Coordinates of C-alpha atoms and ligand atoms in Angstrom, one line a residue:
X1 CA 103.2 28.1 77.7
X2 CA 106.6 29.4 79.1
X3 CA 104.8 31.0 82.0
X4 CA 103.1 27.8 82.8
X5 CA 106.6 26.1 82.5
X6 CA 108.1 28.7 85.0
X7 CA 105.1 28.8 87.4
X8 CA 105.4 24.9 87.7
X9 CA 109.2 24.9 88.2
X10 CA 108.5 27.6 91.0
X11 CA 105.8 25.2 92.5
X12 CA 108.2 22.3 92.4
X13 CA 110.7 24.2 94.4
X14 CA 108.0 25.4 96.9
X15 CA 106.9 21.8 97.4
X16 CA 110.5 20.8 98.1
X17 CA 111.1 23.4 100.5
X18 CA 107.9 22.5 102.3
X19 CA 109.0 18.9 102.6
X20 CA 112.4 19.8 103.8
X21 CA 111.0 22.1 106.5
X22 CA 108.5 19.5 107.6
X23 CA 111.3 16.8 107.8
X24 CA 113.2 19.5 110.0
X25 CA 110.3 19.9 112.1
X26 CA 109.6 16.4 112.7
X27 CA 113.4 16.0 113.8
X28 CA 112.8 18.5 116.5
X29 CA 109.6 17.2 117.6
X30 CA 110.9 13.7 117.8
X31 CA 113.6 15.1 120.3
X32 CA 110.9 16.9 122.4
X33 CA 109.0 13.4 122.2
X34 CA 112.1 11.8 123.8
X35 CA 112.6 14.6 126.4
X36 CA 108.9 14.2 127.4
X37 CA 109.1 10.4 127.7
X38 CA 112.2 10.7 129.7
X39 CA 110.4 13.4 132.1
X40 CA 107.0 11.4 132.1
X41 CA 105.3 14.3 130.6
X42 CA 102.0 13.7 128.4
X43 CA 102.5 13.6 124.5
X44 CA 100.1 16.4 123.8
X45 CA 100.3 20.0 125.4
X46 CA 96.7 21.6 124.5
X47 CA 97.8 25.0 126.1
X48 CA 100.9 25.1 123.8
X49 CA 98.7 24.1 120.8
X50 CA 96.3 26.9 121.4
X51 CA 99.1 29.4 121.3
X52 CA 100.4 28.0 118.2
X53 CA 96.9 28.0 116.3
X54 CA 96.2 31.6 117.3
X55 CA 99.7 32.7 116.2
X56 CA 99.3 30.7 112.8
X57 CA 95.8 32.2 112.2
X58 CA 97.3 35.6 112.8
X59 CA 100.4 35.1 110.5
X60 CA 98.3 33.3 107.8
X61 CA 95.7 36.4 107.9
X62 CA 98.5 38.5 107.4
X63 CA 99.8 36.7 104.4
X64 CA 96.4 36.6 102.9
X65 CA 96.2 32.8 103.5
X66 CA 92.9 31.3 104.9
X67 CA 93.2 31.0 108.7
X68 CA 90.9 27.8 108.6
X69 CA 93.2 26.1 106.3
X70 CA 96.2 27.1 108.5
X71 CA 94.6 25.7 111.5
X72 CA 93.4 22.6 109.8
X73 CA 97.2 22.1 108.4
X74 CA 98.7 22.8 111.9
X75 CA 96.2 20.2 113.6
X76 CA 97.1 17.5 110.9
X77 CA 100.8 18.0 111.7
X78 CA 100.3 18.2 115.3
X79 CA 98.2 14.9 115.3
X80 CA 101.1 13.1 113.5
X81 CA 103.7 14.6 116.2
X82 CA 101.7 13.3 119.0
X83 CA 101.3 9.9 117.4
X84 CA 105.1 9.8 117.3
X85 CA 105.2 10.9 121.0
X86 CA 103.0 8.0 122.1
X87 CA 105.3 5.6 119.9
X88 CA 108.3 7.1 121.8
X89 CA 106.8 6.8 125.2
X90 CA 105.4 3.2 124.4
X91 CA 108.9 1.9 123.3
X92 CA 110.5 3.5 126.4
X93 CA 108.2 1.8 128.8
X94 CA 108.7 -1.5 127.1
X95 CA 112.4 -1.3 127.7
Ligands
ISJ1 C1 106.1 19.3 120.0 C2 105.3 19.4 121.3 O1 104.5 18.3 121.3 C3 103.1 18.4 120.8 C4 103.1 18.9 119.5 C5 103.2 20.2 119.0 C6 103.6 20.7 117.7 O2 103.8 19.7 117.0 O3 104.0 21.8 117.6 C7 102.7 21.1 120.1 C8 102.3 20.7 121.3 C9 102.3 19.4 121.6 O4 100.9 18.8 121.6 C10 105.4 20.3 122.3 O5 104.7 20.2 123.4 O6 106.3 21.1 122.1

């Protein structure tokens, strides 16, 4: 069972890295949200999202990860980002 323990240790490290990377990504996207609110730009950018999804699907396929899963995951993250951007814009217009 040493192998199971070793694998689980790696899984825990990978999960921690994912959380830290997501936190860093949201730190950046919140700054993007503030810039968009400042310049009266809409929270979502479907053209940019389309490019990101195409890119991520290619990266996933190359890495032998299901491209459908990669797309669903990115859409889930982007939905949360747009929710933040809407909140940032609403807070700014309430000032
Ligand atoms: C972060 C942005 O805002 C939104 C969120 C995106 C993302 O999380 O990658 C991409 C496009 C936008 O819908 C952006 O426009 O760059």
